[in-house]
Amino acid sequence: MTFEDRYNIVVKTILVQGLPMTLKLIFASLFFAMLIGVVLGTVRSLKIPVVDQILGAYALICRGVPTIIILLFFYAYLTKGTQFWISVLSISLVEGAYMMEVVKGGFLSVDKGQWEAAKSLSLPLMHTITRIILPQVLLVTIPALMGQIVMLVKGTSVAATIGCMDTLRRAQLLLPKYSYPMEIYAYVLVIFFIMCHFLTWLGKKLERTVVKRIMGERNV
Amino acid sequence: MSEMSEKKEIVVSLQHVTKQFGSLTVLDDMSLDVYEHEVVVLCGPSGGGKSTLLRTINGLEKIGSGKILYRGTEVNHRNIKEIRKHIGMVFQQFNLFNNLTVRDNLLIAPVKTQKKKKDEMLKKAVEYLEIFGIADKLDSYPHQLSGGQKQRVAIVRSLMMEPDLMLFDEPTSALDPEMIKEVLDAIRRLSSMGMTMVIVTHEMGFAREVASRVCFLEGAKIRVNTDTKTFFEDTEDERLKQFLSVILHH
Ligand SMILES: Nc1ncnc2c1ncn2[C@@H]1O[C@H](COP(=O)(O)OP(=O)(O)OP(=O)(O)O)[C@@H](O)[C@H]1O
Ligand SMILES: [Mg+2]
């Protein structure tokens, strides 16, 4: 391969065309997965009969089946929607299920006394959750949520299987033209490696900031 | 006696209250009247139902049968939220909101929920903090306070609601000895202000000093309910005598 070939592969195709799609997949899926995780995790912690069983089943299914199968199922089943949105739907549902369980676990870890104090002060339930409990839940769940976000970033590459033009798919389409699959895949690998480690680093910084915001200058 | 002539109002009245956890009876037909400006101390061996009794008063624990009247009104699930606003509760583990500063701990209920004016409430908060000697802690987080300071903040948090009745569940049991006094002093002050209180405590010296009445709970029953002097000096109850001899010589 010439230098120009490599420039075309790495810059023109992977970085300019593929990466933006991967980033779009990441941010859209992350938004919906977090939304699902925080809202449904909160609902789960309230242990409402029937609702809780439904959410339990949702968690069981989405965590017990490979994402790629859920993706292929929706791709075959849904007649509307682009490959992008079908991918976002599948990834959000799966990662949302994991985050829901993480958030629910966070609720269990908050001392019962916090609820009782709020109750004895007649704070409305919504207020108790949003101002007292949820901030403490998010604080304890940041490490687990960050781990889940890294899984999500890696997981977006399944979108390539239904033809969503992300980093991996763009790279795959180059294969017939160049006879260096190892090198081309190596570029994709490096991009994902950098993204995940950047996120992990960002997560640690974020954790410190959030801890400061929520708990004052505690060194935890 | 002069006390008898001025008719005192009953703040809270428990009438034949029963409570079970599964098959375990924790409150067995308990009746208790708490009069205005009275300080009622509850004591007795562990598991006797003291905490449960206290918690039924502000509805943290539902009762099985019997009834609870607050200023003559029967407490039910519809009016409990309203009634709770008049009842302050102080917990053994303080239960300050960990993610809020002292300021926000004190203001959240009156300002955010009761929509009272923020600057007025802040002024009031600072006044109370000054009374209890912790005015410099306004911007601290709970984890930056000592146990005694936390408990005093918790007391102020209840006072911000201008309660009509205060409930204390072993307010000093989680504290180191040197901090017990500062919290007891805070409660003494409330007593001198005429606050009606029900206090669960093992601090018998303190009970003797501030209580108008002491109840001895054992085996889900109120075995003894009498004025403080009789309780400590003149009791007939064998179990109470035994309890006192153990706890006073401890
Ligand atoms: N939520 C609960 N579920 C089941 N049993 C409970 C519950 N809360 C209390 N109990 C039981 O009820 C009984 C009375 O408990 P309670 O906490 O009222 O006693 P107490 O007098 O406050 O004791 P202590 O001095 O140890 O605080 C105990 O046997 C306790 O195990
Ligand atoms: Mg107790």
Coordinates of C-alpha atoms and ligand atoms in Angstrom, one line a residue:
Chain A
M1 CA 0.0 0.0 0.0
T2 CA 1.2 3.5 -0.8
F3 CA 1.1 6.3 1.6
E4 CA -1.8 7.7 -0.4
D5 CA -3.8 4.5 0.0
R6 CA -3.3 4.6 3.7
Y7 CA -4.3 8.3 3.8
N8 CA -7.5 7.3 1.9
I9 CA -8.2 4.4 4.2
V10 CA -7.5 6.1 7.5
V11 CA -8.5 9.7 7.0
K12 CA -10.9 9.9 4.1
T13 CA -12.8 6.7 4.9
I14 CA -12.5 5.6 8.5
L15 CA -12.1 9.0 10.2
V16 CA -14.2 11.2 8.0
Q17 CA -17.0 8.8 7.0
G18 CA -17.0 6.0 9.5
L19 CA -16.2 7.6 12.8
P20 CA -18.9 10.3 12.8
M21 CA -21.5 7.5 12.3
T22 CA -20.0 5.5 15.2
L23 CA -20.1 8.6 17.4
K24 CA -23.7 9.3 16.4
L25 CA -24.5 5.7 17.3
I26 CA -22.7 6.1 20.6
F27 CA -24.3 9.3 21.7
A28 CA -27.9 8.4 20.6
S29 CA -27.7 5.0 22.2
L30 CA -26.1 6.4 25.3
F31 CA -28.8 9.0 25.7
F32 CA -31.6 6.5 25.4
A33 CA -29.8 3.8 27.5
M34 CA -29.2 6.3 30.3
L35 CA -32.8 7.5 30.1
I36 CA -34.0 3.9 30.3
G37 CA -31.5 3.1 33.0
V38 CA -32.3 6.0 35.3
V39 CA -36.0 6.1 34.9
L40 CA -36.7 2.4 34.9
G41 CA -34.1 1.7 37.6
T42 CA -35.9 4.3 39.8
V43 CA -39.2 2.6 39.0
R44 CA -37.8 -0.8 39.8
S45 CA -36.5 0.4 43.2
L46 CA -40.1 1.2 44.1
K47 CA -41.0 -2.5 43.6
I48 CA -44.5 -1.7 42.2
P49 CA -46.3 -5.1 41.7
V50 CA -46.8 -6.2 38.1
V51 CA -44.7 -3.3 36.8
D52 CA -41.7 -4.8 38.6
Q53 CA -42.3 -8.2 37.1
I54 CA -42.5 -6.7 33.6
L55 CA -39.3 -4.9 34.1
G56 CA -37.7 -8.0 35.6
A57 CA -38.6 -9.9 32.4
Y58 CA -37.3 -7.1 30.3
A59 CA -33.9 -7.3 32.1
L60 CA -33.9 -11.0 31.8
I61 CA -34.4 -11.1 28.1
C62 CA -32.2 -8.2 27.1
R63 CA -29.3 -9.4 29.3
G64 CA -29.7 -13.0 28.3
V65 CA -29.6 -12.7 24.6
P66 CA -26.7 -11.5 22.4
T67 CA -27.2 -7.9 21.2
I68 CA -26.6 -9.0 17.6
I69 CA -29.6 -11.3 17.8
I70 CA -31.9 -8.6 19.1
L71 CA -30.6 -6.3 16.4
L72 CA -31.2 -8.9 13.6
F73 CA -34.6 -9.6 15.1
F74 CA -35.6 -5.9 15.0
Y75 CA -34.1 -5.6 11.5
A76 CA -36.2 -8.4 10.2
Y77 CA -39.3 -7.4 12.1
L78 CA -39.5 -3.7 11.7
T79 CA -40.5 -2.4 8.3
K80 CA -39.9 1.2 9.1
G81 CA -36.7 2.9 10.4
T82 CA -33.2 3.3 9.1
Q83 CA -30.4 0.9 9.9
F84 CA -29.1 3.7 12.2
W85 CA -32.3 3.9 14.3
I86 CA -32.8 0.2 14.4
S87 CA -29.3 -0.1 15.8
V88 CA -29.9 2.6 18.3
L89 CA -33.1 1.0 19.4
S90 CA -31.4 -2.4 19.9
I91 CA -28.3 -1.1 21.6
S92 CA -30.3 1.2 23.9
L93 CA -32.7 -1.6 25.0
V94 CA -29.8 -3.9 25.8
E95 CA -27.6 -1.4 27.5
G96 CA -30.6 0.3 29.2
A97 CA -31.5 -3.0 30.8
Y98 CA -28.0 -3.3 32.3
M99 CA -28.1 0.3 33.5
M100 CA -31.5 -0.2 34.9
E101 CA -30.2 -3.0 37.1
V102 CA -27.1 -0.9 38.1
V103 CA -29.4 2.0 39.1
K104 CA -31.7 -0.3 41.0
G105 CA -28.7 -1.7 42.9
G106 CA -27.7 1.9 43.7
F107 CA -31.1 2.5 45.2
L108 CA -30.8 -0.5 47.4
S109 CA -27.4 0.8 48.7
V110 CA -28.9 4.1 49.9
D111 CA -29.6 4.0 53.6
K112 CA -33.3 3.5 54.6
G113 CA -32.8 6.3 57.0
Q114 CA -32.6 8.8 54.2
W115 CA -36.1 7.9 53.1
E116 CA -37.4 7.9 56.6
A117 CA -36.0 11.3 57.3
A118 CA -37.6 12.7 54.1
K119 CA -40.9 11.1 55.1
S120 CA -40.8 12.5 58.6
L121 CA -40.3 16.0 57.0
S122 CA -43.2 15.4 54.7
L123 CA -41.1 15.8 51.6
P124 CA -43.1 14.6 48.6
L125 CA -42.0 11.4 47.0
M126 CA -40.8 13.1 43.7
H127 CA -38.8 15.6 45.7
T128 CA -37.3 12.9 47.9
I129 CA -36.2 10.9 44.8
T130 CA -34.8 13.7 42.7
R131 CA -33.2 15.8 45.4
I132 CA -32.0 13.3 48.0
I133 CA -32.0 9.7 46.8
L134 CA -31.1 9.8 43.1
P135 CA -28.0 12.0 43.5
Q136 CA -26.7 9.5 46.1
V137 CA -27.6 6.6 43.8
L138 CA -25.7 8.2 40.8
L139 CA -22.7 8.8 43.0
V140 CA -22.3 5.2 44.0
T141 CA -23.1 3.9 40.6
I142 CA -20.7 6.1 38.6
P143 CA -18.0 3.4 38.4
A144 CA -20.5 0.7 37.3
L145 CA -22.2 3.0 34.9
M146 CA -18.9 4.0 33.3
G147 CA -18.0 0.3 32.8
Q148 CA -21.4 -0.1 31.1
I149 CA -20.8 2.9 28.9
V150 CA -17.5 1.4 27.7
M151 CA -19.5 -1.8 26.9
L152 CA -21.9 0.3 25.0
V153 CA -19.2 2.0 22.9
K154 CA -17.7 -1.4 22.0
G155 CA -21.2 -2.8 21.4
T156 CA -22.1 -0.2 18.8
S157 CA -20.0 -2.1 16.3
V158 CA -22.8 -4.7 15.9
A159 CA -24.5 -2.0 13.8
A160 CA -22.2 -2.9 10.9
T161 CA -23.9 -6.3 10.6
I162 CA -27.1 -4.7 9.3
G163 CA -25.2 -2.3 7.1
C164 CA -25.1 0.8 9.2
M165 CA -22.2 2.7 7.8
D166 CA -20.1 3.0 10.9
T167 CA -16.3 2.7 11.3
L168 CA -16.3 -1.1 11.1
R169 CA -18.6 -1.3 8.1
R170 CA -16.6 1.4 6.2
A171 CA -13.5 -0.6 6.9
Q172 CA -15.0 -3.8 5.8
L173 CA -16.1 -2.3 2.5
L174 CA -12.5 -1.4 1.8
L175 CA -11.3 -5.0 2.0
P176 CA -12.0 -6.1 -1.6
K177 CA -10.0 -3.1 -2.9
Y178 CA -6.9 -3.5 -0.7
S179 CA -5.4 -6.8 0.2
Y180 CA -4.3 -5.8 3.7
P181 CA -7.2 -6.8 6.0
M182 CA -5.0 -7.1 9.0
E183 CA -3.8 -3.5 8.7
I184 CA -7.3 -2.2 8.0
Y185 CA -8.8 -3.9 11.0
A186 CA -5.9 -2.7 13.1
Y187 CA -6.9 0.9 12.4
V188 CA -10.5 0.1 13.6
L189 CA -9.1 -1.6 16.6
V190 CA -6.9 1.4 17.5
I191 CA -9.8 3.8 17.1
F192 CA -12.0 1.8 19.5
F193 CA -9.2 1.3 21.9
I194 CA -8.6 5.0 22.1
M195 CA -12.3 5.8 22.5
C196 CA -12.7 3.4 25.3
H197 CA -9.7 4.5 27.2
F198 CA -10.5 8.1 26.7
L199 CA -13.9 7.4 28.1
T200 CA -12.5 5.6 31.1
W201 CA -10.2 8.5 31.8
L202 CA -13.0 11.0 31.4
G203 CA -15.2 8.9 33.7
K204 CA -12.6 9.1 36.5
K205 CA -12.4 12.8 36.1
L206 CA -16.1 13.1 36.0
E207 CA -16.5 11.0 39.1
R208 CA -14.2 13.4 41.0
T209 CA -16.2 16.4 39.8
V210 CA -19.5 14.8 40.7
V211 CA -18.3 13.7 44.1
K212 CA -17.2 17.3 44.7
R213 CA -20.5 18.7 43.5
I214 CA -22.6 16.3 45.4
M215 CA -20.7 15.7 48.6
G216 CA -18.3 18.6 49.0
E217 CA -14.6 18.2 49.1
R218 CA -14.5 14.6 50.2
N219 CA -11.6 12.5 49.0
V220 CA -13.1 9.2 48.0
Chain B
M1 CA -51.9 21.4 92.7
S2 CA -51.8 24.3 90.3
E3 CA -51.2 22.0 87.3
M4 CA -54.5 20.3 87.9
S5 CA -56.5 23.4 87.6
E6 CA -55.3 24.5 84.2
K7 CA -56.6 21.9 81.9
K8 CA -53.8 20.6 79.7
E9 CA -54.5 19.5 76.2
I10 CA -53.6 16.0 74.9
V11 CA -51.2 16.3 71.9
V12 CA -51.2 12.7 71.0
S13 CA -53.2 9.8 72.2
L14 CA -52.6 6.2 71.5
Q15 CA -55.6 4.0 72.2
H16 CA -55.3 0.2 72.3
V17 CA -52.6 0.2 69.6
T18 CA -51.5 -3.2 68.4
K19 CA -48.8 -3.9 65.9
Q20 CA -47.4 -7.1 64.5
F21 CA -44.5 -8.0 62.3
G22 CA -45.7 -11.3 60.8
S23 CA -46.5 -13.4 63.8
L24 CA -44.5 -11.3 66.2
T25 CA -46.6 -9.0 68.3
V26 CA -44.5 -5.9 68.9
L27 CA -47.1 -3.6 70.4
D28 CA -49.8 -5.3 72.4
D29 CA -52.8 -3.1 73.2
M30 CA -50.7 0.0 74.2
S31 CA -52.4 3.1 75.3
L32 CA -50.6 6.4 76.1
D33 CA -51.6 10.0 76.3
V34 CA -49.0 12.7 75.8
Y35 CA -50.0 16.1 77.2
E36 CA -48.9 19.5 76.0
H37 CA -45.4 20.6 77.3
E38 CA -44.8 17.1 78.7
V39 CA -41.6 15.2 78.3
V40 CA -42.3 11.5 78.2
V41 CA -39.4 9.1 78.3
L42 CA -39.7 5.5 77.1
C43 CA -37.2 3.0 78.3
G44 CA -36.9 -0.8 78.6
P45 CA -35.0 -3.7 77.4
S46 CA -34.0 -4.1 73.7
G47 CA -36.8 -5.4 71.5
G48 CA -39.5 -4.1 73.9
G49 CA -41.1 -2.1 71.1
K50 CA -39.9 1.4 72.0
S51 CA -38.8 2.4 68.5
T52 CA -41.9 0.9 67.0
L53 CA -44.1 2.8 69.3
L54 CA -42.4 6.0 68.5
R55 CA -42.5 5.3 64.8
T56 CA -46.3 4.6 64.8
I57 CA -46.8 8.1 66.2
N58 CA -45.7 9.8 63.0
G59 CA -46.9 7.0 60.7
L60 CA -43.5 5.6 59.8
E61 CA -45.0 2.3 61.0
K62 CA -48.6 1.3 60.3
I63 CA -50.7 0.1 63.2
G64 CA -52.7 -3.2 63.2
S65 CA -55.6 -2.2 65.4
G66 CA -56.5 0.6 67.8
K67 CA -56.2 4.2 67.0
I68 CA -53.9 7.2 67.3
L69 CA -55.4 10.7 67.8
Y70 CA -53.4 13.8 67.1
R71 CA -55.0 16.8 68.8
G72 CA -58.3 15.0 68.8
T73 CA -58.2 13.9 65.1
E74 CA -57.8 10.3 64.3
V75 CA -54.7 9.7 62.2
N76 CA -55.3 7.9 59.0
H77 CA -53.5 7.4 55.7
R78 CA -55.2 10.4 54.2
N79 CA -54.2 13.0 56.8
I80 CA -50.9 11.5 58.0
K81 CA -48.8 13.7 55.6
E82 CA -50.4 16.8 56.9
I83 CA -50.1 15.7 60.6
R84 CA -46.4 14.7 60.1
K85 CA -45.6 18.4 59.4
H86 CA -46.3 19.1 63.0
I87 CA -44.2 16.2 64.4
G88 CA -40.5 16.3 64.4
M89 CA -38.4 13.1 64.5
V90 CA -34.8 12.7 65.5
F91 CA -33.2 9.4 64.7
Q92 CA -30.4 7.4 66.4
Q93 CA -28.4 7.5 63.2
F94 CA -29.1 11.2 62.6
N95 CA -30.2 10.6 59.0
L96 CA -29.0 13.9 57.7
F97 CA -29.3 14.1 53.9
N98 CA -25.7 13.1 52.9
N99 CA -25.7 14.9 49.6
L100 CA -26.8 18.3 51.0
T101 CA -25.0 20.9 53.0
V102 CA -26.3 21.8 56.5
R103 CA -28.0 24.8 54.9
D104 CA -29.9 22.7 52.4
N105 CA -30.7 20.0 55.0
L106 CA -32.4 22.7 57.0
L107 CA -34.0 24.5 54.1
I108 CA -35.2 21.7 51.9
A109 CA -38.5 21.0 53.7
P110 CA -39.6 24.5 54.5
V111 CA -38.5 26.2 51.3
K112 CA -38.7 23.6 48.6
T113 CA -41.8 21.9 49.9
Q114 CA -43.6 24.3 52.1
K115 CA -42.8 27.2 49.8
K116 CA -41.8 29.5 52.7
K117 CA -39.5 32.5 52.0
K118 CA -35.9 31.5 51.6
D119 CA -34.2 34.4 53.3
E120 CA -36.6 34.2 56.3
M121 CA -36.0 30.5 56.7
L122 CA -32.2 31.0 56.4
K123 CA -32.3 33.6 59.1
K124 CA -34.3 31.2 61.3
A125 CA -31.8 28.4 60.5
V126 CA -28.9 30.5 61.5
E127 CA -30.6 31.6 64.7
Y128 CA -31.2 28.0 65.7
L129 CA -27.7 27.0 64.7
E130 CA -26.4 29.7 66.9
I131 CA -28.5 28.6 69.9
F132 CA -27.0 25.1 69.5
G133 CA -23.5 26.3 69.0
I134 CA -23.0 25.2 65.4
A135 CA -23.5 28.3 63.4
D136 CA -20.1 27.9 61.7
K137 CA -21.2 24.7 60.1
L138 CA -23.8 26.2 57.8
D139 CA -21.9 25.2 54.6
S140 CA -20.5 21.9 55.8
Y141 CA -21.6 18.5 54.5
P142 CA -22.7 15.9 57.0
H143 CA -19.6 13.8 56.6
Q144 CA -17.6 16.8 57.8
L145 CA -19.4 17.0 61.1
S146 CA -18.9 15.1 64.3
G147 CA -21.7 12.8 65.6
G148 CA -22.8 15.4 68.1
Q149 CA -22.9 18.1 65.6
K150 CA -24.8 16.0 63.2
Q151 CA -27.4 15.2 65.8
R152 CA -27.8 18.9 66.7
V153 CA -28.2 19.7 63.0
A154 CA -30.9 17.0 62.8
I155 CA -32.7 18.6 65.8
V156 CA -32.6 22.0 64.1
R157 CA -33.9 20.4 60.9
S158 CA -36.9 19.2 62.8
L159 CA -37.3 22.6 64.5
M160 CA -37.4 24.4 61.2
M161 CA -40.8 22.9 60.7
E162 CA -42.0 24.5 63.9
P163 CA -43.1 21.2 65.3
D164 CA -45.8 20.8 67.9
L165 CA -44.3 17.5 69.1
M166 CA -40.8 16.1 68.9
L167 CA -39.9 12.4 68.9
F168 CA -36.4 11.2 69.7
D169 CA -35.3 7.6 69.2
E170 CA -32.1 7.0 71.2
P171 CA -30.7 10.3 70.1
T172 CA -27.4 9.7 71.9
S173 CA -26.8 6.0 71.4
A174 CA -24.6 6.4 68.4
L175 CA -22.4 9.0 70.0
D176 CA -19.1 9.0 71.9
P177 CA -19.4 9.9 75.5
E178 CA -18.0 13.4 75.1
M179 CA -20.7 14.2 72.5
I180 CA -23.6 12.9 74.4
K181 CA -23.7 15.9 76.7
E182 CA -23.9 18.5 73.9
V183 CA -26.9 16.7 72.4
L184 CA -28.6 16.2 75.8
D185 CA -28.0 19.9 76.5
A186 CA -29.8 20.7 73.2
I187 CA -32.8 18.6 74.3
R188 CA -32.7 20.2 77.7
R189 CA -33.0 23.5 76.0
L190 CA -36.1 22.3 74.0
S191 CA -37.6 21.1 77.3
S192 CA -37.1 24.5 78.9
M193 CA -38.8 26.1 75.8
G194 CA -41.8 24.0 76.6
M195 CA -41.5 21.6 73.7
T196 CA -43.7 18.5 74.0
M197 CA -41.4 15.5 73.5
V198 CA -41.4 11.7 73.5
I199 CA -37.9 10.4 74.0
V200 CA -36.5 6.9 73.9
T201 CA -33.3 6.8 75.9
H202 CA -31.1 4.8 78.1
E203 CA -29.7 7.9 79.8
M204 CA -31.5 7.5 83.1
G205 CA -29.8 10.5 84.8
F206 CA -31.1 12.6 82.0
A207 CA -34.5 11.1 82.1
R208 CA -34.8 11.7 85.8
E209 CA -33.9 15.3 85.2
V210 CA -36.1 16.3 82.2
A211 CA -38.9 13.8 82.1
S212 CA -42.3 14.6 83.4
R213 CA -43.3 10.9 83.0
V214 CA -41.5 7.7 82.3
C215 CA -42.8 4.6 80.7
F216 CA -41.2 1.2 81.0
L217 CA -41.9 -1.0 77.9
E218 CA -41.3 -4.7 78.0
G219 CA -42.6 -7.6 76.0
A220 CA -44.8 -5.4 73.7
K221 CA -46.5 -3.9 76.7
I222 CA -46.3 -0.6 78.6
R223 CA -45.6 -2.2 82.0
V224 CA -45.2 1.0 83.9
N225 CA -46.3 4.5 83.1
T226 CA -45.9 7.0 86.0
D227 CA -44.4 10.3 87.1
T228 CA -40.7 10.5 87.1
K229 CA -40.2 10.5 90.9
T230 CA -42.4 7.4 91.4
F231 CA -40.7 5.7 88.5
F232 CA -37.2 6.0 90.0
E233 CA -37.9 5.9 93.7
D234 CA -41.1 4.2 94.4
T235 CA -41.9 1.5 91.9
E236 CA -43.6 -1.7 92.8
D237 CA -42.9 -3.4 89.5
E238 CA -40.3 -6.2 90.0
R239 CA -39.2 -6.2 86.4
L240 CA -38.6 -2.5 86.4
K241 CA -36.7 -2.7 89.7
Q242 CA -34.5 -5.3 88.1
F243 CA -34.1 -3.2 84.9
L244 CA -33.2 -0.1 86.9
S245 CA -30.7 -1.9 89.1
V246 CA -28.9 -3.2 86.1
I247 CA -28.9 0.1 84.1
L248 CA -28.2 2.4 87.0
H249 CA -25.2 0.4 88.2
H250 CA -23.9 0.1 84.7
Ligands
LIG1 N1 -39.4 -4.0 60.2 C1 -39.4 -5.0 61.1 N2 -39.7 -6.2 60.7 C2 -39.8 -7.3 61.5 N3 -39.6 -7.2 62.8 C3 -39.3 -6.0 63.3 C4 -39.2 -4.8 62.5 N4 -38.9 -3.8 63.3 C5 -38.8 -4.2 64.5 N5 -39.0 -5.5 64.6 C6 -39.0 -6.4 65.8 O1 -39.9 -5.8 66.7 C7 -39.5 -5.9 68.0 C8 -39.5 -4.5 68.6 O2 -38.5 -3.7 68.0 P1 -38.2 -2.2 68.4 O3 -37.1 -1.8 67.4 O4 -39.4 -1.5 68.5 O5 -37.6 -2.4 69.8 P2 -36.8 -1.4 70.7 O6 -37.5 -1.4 72.0 O7 -36.7 -0.1 70.1 O8 -35.4 -2.1 70.9 P3 -33.9 -1.4 71.0 O9 -33.7 -1.0 72.4 O10 -33.0 -2.5 70.6 O11 -33.9 -0.3 70.0 C9 -38.1 -6.6 67.9 O12 -38.3 -7.9 68.2 C10 -37.7 -6.4 66.5 O13 -36.9 -7.5 66.1
MG2 MG -35.1 1.0 69.2

